[in-house]
Amino acid sequence: MKEKIKKAAQLINSANYPVAFTGAGISAESGVPTFRGPDGLWNKHDPQEAVSLSSFRNQPKKFWQFARDLIISSGASPNPGHRALARLEKQGKLKSIITQNIDMLHQEAGSEKVLEIHGSLQKVDCQDCSQVYLWQELTATLKKDKLPRCDNCGSLRLKPRIVFFGERLPEDILQKSWAEAKRADLMLVIGSSLEVYPAAGIPELTRQNSGKLIYLNADRGSRTQLFDLIITGKAGKVLPKIADRVIQK
Ligand code: NAD
Ligand code: ZN
């Protein structure tokens, strides 16, 4: 492990344009459940019902039950993994983070250049009138085990600005992410099973442009042939060690 951490730090230090690509795994140690895996949310909720646009129109309740589980430990705060990435950015050792996460924990940790390809929970739109809510305004209701309702028109169809199944990924963010991935001569892929396209194709772009790839994940995953360095471990444990090594140099 020590050797791998050293190698990762060397790769970061010698890169001109290192970027990170993160998935649900980086937030697992903050108490936010991942979708897949033994404790994954998909064991409890049917994704096609919980977060699909067509189902949301008729059964917004399914979404909100799912959302309650996602933020069950609401007040989830950034963990040492998020903070290590923010430290690297401040030192000029990380140019941007492309994330599949919707939990806003990178920004809370202090990262500034964050591309959220699946959107974020921050703003919530009433689908039946023009009212906009902040996620924080609604979480109190959720914690009481109630469904949030629009103050203005009474609708239950309050939809956060995240990408549901059946929706397109935000084109502008996707374009920027592709540009970052192509420009990167090193990408750290952290806590993602790489099973969901088009997101999973992002590290492939770095590779196609001769960039190097590091995979830091709790398990080895199924795409091992893609990577120059594979570190099997927890993001919150390993990233601070890598950042310490990079920064001490
Ligand atoms: P995923 O659930 O498919 O995979 C998560 C990966 O993280 C797994 O391979 C797992 O082994 C690994 N992992 C678990 N704990 C880890 C840890 N402590 N350190 C390092 N790795 C760890 O997640 P994904 O690939 O990001 O899934 C894609 C979809 O899930 C995205 O659409 C994303 O928006 C959504 N999602 C987001 C959140 C969030 O915002 N926090 C949470 C769950 C799912
Ligand atoms: Zn309304």
Coordinates of C-alpha atoms and ligand atoms in Angstrom, one line a residue:
M1 CA 0.0 0.0 0.0
K2 CA 2.8 2.4 1.0
E3 CA 4.5 1.9 -2.4
K4 CA 1.2 2.5 -4.2
I5 CA 0.6 5.7 -2.3
K6 CA 4.1 6.8 -3.2
K7 CA 3.6 6.0 -6.8
A8 CA 0.3 7.9 -6.9
A9 CA 1.9 11.0 -5.4
Q10 CA 4.7 10.8 -8.0
L11 CA 2.2 10.6 -10.8
I12 CA 0.3 13.6 -9.5
N13 CA 3.5 15.6 -8.9
S14 CA 4.7 14.9 -12.4
A15 CA 1.4 15.6 -14.1
N16 CA 0.7 19.0 -15.8
Y17 CA -3.0 18.7 -15.7
P18 CA -4.3 16.2 -13.1
V19 CA -8.1 15.9 -12.6
A20 CA -10.3 13.7 -10.5
F21 CA -13.4 11.8 -11.4
T22 CA -15.5 10.7 -8.4
G23 CA -18.5 8.5 -7.7
A24 CA -20.7 7.5 -4.8
G25 CA -17.8 5.7 -3.1
I26 CA -16.1 8.9 -2.1
S27 CA -19.1 9.8 0.0
A28 CA -19.7 6.4 1.5
E29 CA -17.6 7.3 4.6
S30 CA -19.7 10.4 5.0
G31 CA -22.7 8.1 5.6
V32 CA -24.2 8.6 2.1
P33 CA -25.1 5.1 0.8
T34 CA -23.9 4.0 -2.6
F35 CA -26.4 2.7 -5.2
R36 CA -24.8 -0.7 -5.8
G37 CA -23.1 -3.2 -3.4
P38 CA -24.4 -5.0 -0.3
D39 CA -25.7 -1.8 1.4
G40 CA -26.6 -0.2 -1.8
L41 CA -29.9 1.7 -2.2
W42 CA -30.9 -0.3 -5.2
N43 CA -31.5 -3.3 -2.9
K44 CA -34.2 -1.4 -1.3
H45 CA -35.6 0.8 -4.1
D46 CA -36.4 0.2 -7.7
P47 CA -34.4 2.7 -9.6
Q48 CA -37.0 2.8 -12.4
E49 CA -39.6 3.8 -9.9
A50 CA -37.7 6.0 -7.6
V51 CA -35.8 8.2 -10.0
S52 CA -37.4 8.1 -13.3
L53 CA -39.1 11.0 -14.9
S54 CA -42.2 9.1 -16.0
S55 CA -42.8 7.6 -12.6
F56 CA -42.1 10.9 -10.9
R57 CA -45.1 12.6 -12.7
N58 CA -47.5 10.1 -11.2
Q59 CA -45.8 8.9 -8.0
P60 CA -43.5 11.6 -6.6
K61 CA -43.8 9.8 -3.3
K62 CA -41.5 7.0 -4.5
F63 CA -38.8 9.5 -5.2
W64 CA -39.2 11.2 -1.8
Q65 CA -39.0 7.9 0.0
F66 CA -35.8 7.2 -1.8
A67 CA -34.5 10.7 -1.2
R68 CA -35.1 10.2 2.5
D69 CA -32.9 7.1 2.5
L70 CA -30.2 8.9 0.6
I71 CA -30.0 11.7 3.1
I72 CA -30.9 9.6 6.1
S73 CA -27.8 10.7 7.7
S74 CA -28.6 14.2 6.5
G75 CA -26.2 16.7 7.6
A76 CA -23.7 14.3 6.1
S77 CA -20.5 16.3 6.0
P78 CA -17.4 16.0 3.9
N79 CA -14.9 13.3 4.9
P80 CA -11.1 13.3 4.8
G81 CA -11.2 12.1 1.2
H82 CA -13.2 15.1 0.0
R83 CA -10.9 17.4 2.0
A84 CA -7.8 15.9 0.6
L85 CA -9.0 16.7 -2.9
A86 CA -9.8 20.3 -1.9
R87 CA -6.2 20.6 -0.4
L88 CA -4.7 19.3 -3.7
E89 CA -6.7 21.9 -5.7
K90 CA -5.5 24.7 -3.4
Q91 CA -1.9 23.6 -4.0
G92 CA -2.4 23.6 -7.8
K93 CA -2.1 19.8 -7.9
L94 CA -5.6 19.2 -9.0
K95 CA -7.3 21.2 -11.8
S96 CA -10.9 20.0 -11.5
I97 CA -13.2 17.4 -10.2
I98 CA -15.8 15.7 -12.4
T99 CA -18.4 14.1 -10.2
Q100 CA -21.3 11.8 -10.5
N101 CA -22.4 12.7 -7.0
I102 CA -25.3 14.9 -6.3
D103 CA -24.5 15.5 -2.6
M104 CA -22.5 18.7 -2.9
L105 CA -19.9 17.4 -0.5
H106 CA -16.9 18.4 -2.7
Q107 CA -17.9 22.0 -2.6
E108 CA -18.6 21.8 1.2
A109 CA -15.0 20.5 1.6
G110 CA -13.7 23.6 -0.3
S111 CA -13.2 22.3 -3.9
E112 CA -14.0 25.1 -6.3
K113 CA -13.8 23.6 -9.8
V114 CA -16.5 20.9 -9.6
L115 CA -18.4 19.6 -12.6
E116 CA -21.6 17.9 -11.5
I117 CA -22.6 15.7 -14.5
H118 CA -25.7 14.4 -12.7
G119 CA -26.7 17.8 -11.3
S120 CA -27.1 18.5 -7.6
L121 CA -29.8 18.5 -5.0
Q122 CA -29.3 22.2 -4.1
K123 CA -32.3 23.6 -6.0
V124 CA -35.7 22.1 -6.3
D125 CA -38.4 23.1 -8.8
C126 CA -42.1 22.8 -8.5
Q127 CA -43.2 21.1 -11.7
D128 CA -46.7 22.7 -11.5
C129 CA -45.8 26.3 -10.8
S130 CA -42.6 28.3 -11.0
Q131 CA -41.7 28.1 -7.4
V132 CA -38.0 27.2 -6.6
Y133 CA -36.9 25.8 -3.3
L134 CA -33.6 25.1 -1.7
W135 CA -33.0 21.5 -0.7
Q136 CA -32.2 22.6 2.9
E137 CA -35.7 24.1 3.1
L138 CA -37.3 20.7 2.4
T139 CA -35.1 18.4 4.5
A140 CA -36.8 19.4 7.8
T141 CA -40.1 18.2 6.4
L142 CA -38.5 15.0 5.2
K143 CA -36.9 14.3 8.6
K144 CA -40.4 14.5 10.1
D145 CA -41.3 11.6 7.7
K146 CA -43.6 13.9 5.7
L147 CA -43.6 14.6 2.0
P148 CA -42.7 18.1 1.0
R149 CA -45.4 20.0 -0.7
C150 CA -45.3 23.3 -2.7
D151 CA -46.3 26.2 -0.5
N152 CA -47.6 28.0 -3.6
C153 CA -49.8 25.4 -5.3
G154 CA -49.8 22.4 -3.0
S155 CA -48.2 20.1 -5.6
L156 CA -46.1 17.1 -4.5
R157 CA -44.2 17.3 -7.7
L158 CA -41.1 19.1 -6.4
K159 CA -38.1 18.0 -8.4
P160 CA -34.5 18.6 -7.5
R161 CA -32.2 19.6 -10.4
I162 CA -30.6 16.1 -10.6
V163 CA -30.7 13.9 -13.7
F164 CA -33.5 11.3 -13.5
F165 CA -33.6 8.2 -15.6
G166 CA -35.2 9.3 -18.9
E167 CA -33.5 12.7 -18.8
R168 CA -30.5 13.9 -20.7
L169 CA -27.3 14.8 -18.9
P170 CA -26.7 18.6 -18.9
E171 CA -25.1 19.2 -22.2
D172 CA -22.9 22.2 -21.1
I173 CA -21.5 20.3 -18.1
L174 CA -20.9 17.2 -20.2
Q175 CA -19.0 19.2 -22.8
K176 CA -16.8 20.8 -20.1
S177 CA -16.2 17.4 -18.5
W178 CA -15.1 15.9 -21.9
A179 CA -12.8 18.8 -22.5
E180 CA -11.2 18.4 -19.0
A181 CA -10.9 14.6 -19.5
K182 CA -9.1 15.1 -22.9
R183 CA -6.9 17.8 -21.5
A184 CA -5.9 15.8 -18.4
D185 CA -2.6 13.9 -18.5
L186 CA -3.6 12.2 -15.3
M187 CA -7.0 11.2 -14.0
L188 CA -7.7 9.9 -10.5
V189 CA -10.9 7.8 -10.6
I190 CA -12.3 7.5 -7.1
G191 CA -15.2 5.5 -5.7
S192 CA -17.0 4.7 -8.9
S193 CA -18.0 1.3 -10.3
L194 CA -17.8 2.7 -13.8
E195 CA -21.0 1.0 -14.8
V196 CA -23.1 3.9 -15.8
Y197 CA -22.5 5.5 -19.2
P198 CA -21.9 8.1 -20.5
A199 CA -20.2 9.0 -17.2
A200 CA -18.1 5.8 -17.2
G201 CA -16.7 6.8 -20.6
I202 CA -15.0 9.9 -19.2
P203 CA -11.8 8.1 -18.0
E204 CA -11.6 6.5 -21.4
L205 CA -11.2 9.9 -23.0
T206 CA -8.2 10.6 -20.8
R207 CA -6.7 7.3 -21.8
Q208 CA -7.4 7.9 -25.5
N209 CA -5.4 11.1 -25.2
S210 CA -2.4 9.2 -23.7
G211 CA -3.2 10.3 -20.1
K212 CA -2.5 8.1 -17.2
L213 CA -5.3 6.7 -15.0
I214 CA -5.3 5.8 -11.3
Y215 CA -8.2 3.8 -9.8
L216 CA -8.9 4.2 -6.1
N217 CA -11.9 2.1 -5.0
A218 CA -13.0 -0.2 -2.3
D219 CA -12.9 -3.1 -4.7
R220 CA -10.9 -3.7 -7.9
G221 CA -14.0 -3.3 -10.2
S222 CA -14.3 -4.8 -13.6
R223 CA -12.3 -2.4 -15.7
T224 CA -8.8 -3.2 -14.4
Q225 CA -7.2 -3.2 -17.8
L226 CA -7.9 0.5 -18.1
F227 CA -5.6 1.6 -15.3
D228 CA -1.9 2.3 -14.8
L229 CA -2.3 2.1 -11.0
I230 CA -5.0 0.4 -8.9
I231 CA -5.3 1.1 -5.2
T232 CA -7.8 -1.0 -3.4
G233 CA -8.9 0.9 -0.3
K234 CA -11.1 3.5 1.3
A235 CA -11.0 7.0 -0.2
G236 CA -11.2 8.6 3.2
K237 CA -8.1 6.7 4.4
V238 CA -6.0 6.7 1.3
L239 CA -6.5 10.2 -0.2
P240 CA -5.2 12.1 2.8
K241 CA -2.0 10.0 2.7
I242 CA -1.6 10.7 -1.0
A243 CA -2.2 14.4 -0.5
D244 CA 0.3 14.6 2.3
R245 CA 2.9 13.1 0.1
V246 CA 2.2 15.3 -2.8
I247 CA 2.2 18.5 -0.8
Q248 CA 5.3 17.7 1.3
K249 CA 7.4 17.5 -1.9
Ligands
NAD1 P1 -21.8 3.0 -7.5 O1 -22.7 2.9 -6.3 O2 -22.0 2.3 -8.7 O3 -20.3 2.5 -7.1 C1 -19.6 3.0 -5.9 C2 -18.3 2.4 -5.9 O4 -17.6 2.9 -4.7 C3 -18.3 0.9 -5.7 O5 -17.4 0.3 -6.7 C4 -17.7 0.6 -4.3 O6 -16.9 -0.5 -4.2 C5 -16.9 1.9 -4.1 N1 -16.8 2.3 -2.7 C6 -17.6 2.1 -1.7 N2 -17.1 2.7 -0.5 C7 -15.9 3.2 -0.9 C8 -15.0 3.9 -0.1 N3 -15.1 4.2 1.2 N4 -13.9 4.4 -0.8 C9 -13.7 4.1 -2.1 N5 -14.6 3.4 -2.9 C10 -15.7 3.0 -2.2 O7 -21.5 4.5 -7.6 P2 -21.3 5.4 -8.9 O8 -20.4 4.7 -9.9 O9 -21.0 6.7 -8.5 O10 -22.8 5.2 -9.4 C11 -23.3 6.0 -10.3 C12 -24.6 6.7 -9.8 O11 -24.8 6.8 -8.5 C13 -24.4 8.1 -10.2 O12 -25.4 8.4 -11.0 C14 -24.4 8.9 -9.0 O13 -25.1 10.1 -9.2 C15 -25.2 8.1 -8.1 N6 -25.1 8.2 -6.6 C16 -24.7 9.4 -6.0 C17 -24.6 9.5 -4.6 C18 -24.1 10.7 -3.9 O14 -24.3 11.8 -4.4 N7 -23.3 10.6 -2.9 C19 -24.9 8.4 -3.8 C20 -25.3 7.2 -4.5 C21 -25.4 7.2 -5.9
ZN2 ZN -46.1 24.7 -7.0

